mmCIF file of C-alpha atoms in Angstrom:
data_model
loop_
_atom_site.group_PDB
_atom_site.id
_atom_site.type_symbol
_atom_site.label_atom_id
_atom_site.label_comp_id
_atom_site.label_asym_id
_atom_site.label_seq_id
_atom_site.Cartn_x
_atom_site.Cartn_y
_atom_site.Cartn_z
ATOM 1 C CA MET X 1 234.587 -111.536 74.467
ATOM 2 C CA ASP X 2 234.642 -108.210 73.901
ATOM 3 C CA SER X 3 231.057 -106.471 75.701
ATOM 4 C CA THR X 4 230.864 -103.781 72.887
ATOM 5 C CA THR X 5 230.280 -106.936 70.488
ATOM 6 C CA THR X 6 226.851 -107.343 71.768
ATOM 7 C CA THR X 7 225.534 -104.349 71.171
ATOM 8 C CA THR X 8 223.891 -103.070 68.453
ATOM 9 C CA PRO X 9 225.830 -101.424 65.890
ATOM 10 C CA LYS X 10 225.107 -97.640 65.020
ATOM 11 C CA PRO X 11 224.214 -96.854 61.645
ATOM 12 C CA VAL X 12 227.081 -95.430 59.542
ATOM 13 C CA CYS X 13 227.875 -92.083 60.065
ATOM 14 C CA ALA X 14 225.172 -91.625 62.603
ATOM 15 C CA GLU X 15 227.011 -89.145 64.910
ATOM 16 C CA GLU X 16 227.827 -87.133 62.171
ATOM 17 C CA ALA X 17 224.316 -87.019 60.667
ATOM 18 C CA LEU X 18 222.848 -86.733 64.339
ATOM 19 C CA ALA X 19 225.295 -83.576 64.712
ATOM 20 C CA LEU X 20 223.935 -81.761 61.698
ATOM 21 C CA LEU X 21 220.388 -82.237 62.411
ATOM 22 C CA ASN X 22 220.602 -81.137 66.124
ATOM 23 C CA CYS X 23 222.706 -78.243 64.808
ATOM 24 C CA ALA X 24 219.904 -77.097 62.776
ATOM 25 C CA ALA X 25 217.419 -77.863 65.313
ATOM 26 C CA GLU X 26 219.488 -75.342 67.859
ATOM 27 C CA SER X 27 217.213 -72.430 68.620
ATOM 28 C CA SER X 28 220.353 -70.100 67.917
ATOM 29 C CA TYR X 29 221.235 -71.633 64.532
ATOM 30 C CA ASP X 30 224.949 -71.202 63.602
ATOM 31 C CA ARG X 31 224.881 -71.488 60.000
ATOM 32 C CA ASP X 32 229.341 -71.581 60.269
ATOM 33 C CA LYS X 33 228.706 -74.352 62.798
ATOM 34 C CA CYS X 34 226.107 -76.180 60.804
ATOM 35 C CA LEU X 35 228.248 -76.037 57.325
ATOM 36 C CA ALA X 36 230.828 -77.812 59.682
ATOM 37 C CA ALA X 37 228.718 -80.345 60.528
ATOM 38 C CA LEU X 38 227.729 -80.953 56.921
ATOM 39 C CA ASP X 39 231.132 -81.308 55.450
ATOM 40 C CA ALA X 40 231.754 -83.901 58.587
ATOM 41 C CA LEU X 41 228.859 -85.595 56.937
ATOM 42 C CA ARG X 42 230.162 -85.426 53.537
ATOM 43 C CA ALA X 43 233.852 -86.831 54.593
ATOM 44 C CA CYS X 44 232.022 -89.812 56.171
ATOM 45 C CA ILE X 45 229.815 -90.321 53.673
ATOM 46 C CA ALA X 46 232.676 -90.191 50.930
ATOM 47 C CA GLN X 47 235.137 -92.377 53.330
ATOM 48 C CA LYS X 48 232.300 -94.992 54.328
ATOM 49 C CA LYS X 49 230.765 -94.885 50.278
ATOM 50 C CA VAL X 50 227.180 -94.461 51.621
ATOM 51 C CA LYS X 51 224.606 -94.553 48.569
ATOM 52 C CA LYS X 52 221.646 -93.667 50.631
ATOM 53 C CA PHE X 53 220.309 -93.000 54.155
ATOM 54 C CA SER X 54 216.650 -94.323 55.117
ATOM 55 C CA LEU X 55 214.819 -94.263 58.649
ATOM 56 C CA ALA X 56 214.404 -97.073 60.613
ATOM 57 C CA GLU X 57 210.786 -97.934 60.921
ATOM 58 C CA ALA X 58 209.029 -96.120 64.047
ATOM 59 C CA SER X 59 209.314 -97.953 67.260
ATOM 60 C CA SER X 60 208.738 -97.471 71.115
ATOM 61 C CA THR X 61 212.221 -97.122 71.982
ATOM 62 C CA GLY X 62 212.734 -93.444 69.421
ATOM 63 C CA THR X 63 211.275 -90.493 70.689
ATOM 64 C CA SER X 64 208.670 -89.084 68.742
ATOM 65 C CA GLU X 65 206.221 -86.300 68.916
ATOM 66 C CA THR X 66 202.433 -86.612 69.371
ATOM 67 C CA PRO X 67 200.606 -84.573 66.672
ATOM 68 C CA LYS X 68 198.615 -82.173 67.834
ATOM 69 C CA GLY X 69 194.860 -82.094 67.416
ATOM 70 C CA LYS X 70 193.441 -78.479 65.429
#
């Protein structure tokens, strides 16, 4: 049995979506680089026939920011 079959499957186009989000979050924002990432995500969406994305419910495994008090 291949050990990769027991791992949690990645969401469709996860790498492309993450690349686009990280590009937009970089302090040295590069519009051309982000547009290329957007194009890659669009291509993946078209290839995989994705209709809609949704975020998973919050869990302790993800990183989250603590709201700052006013």
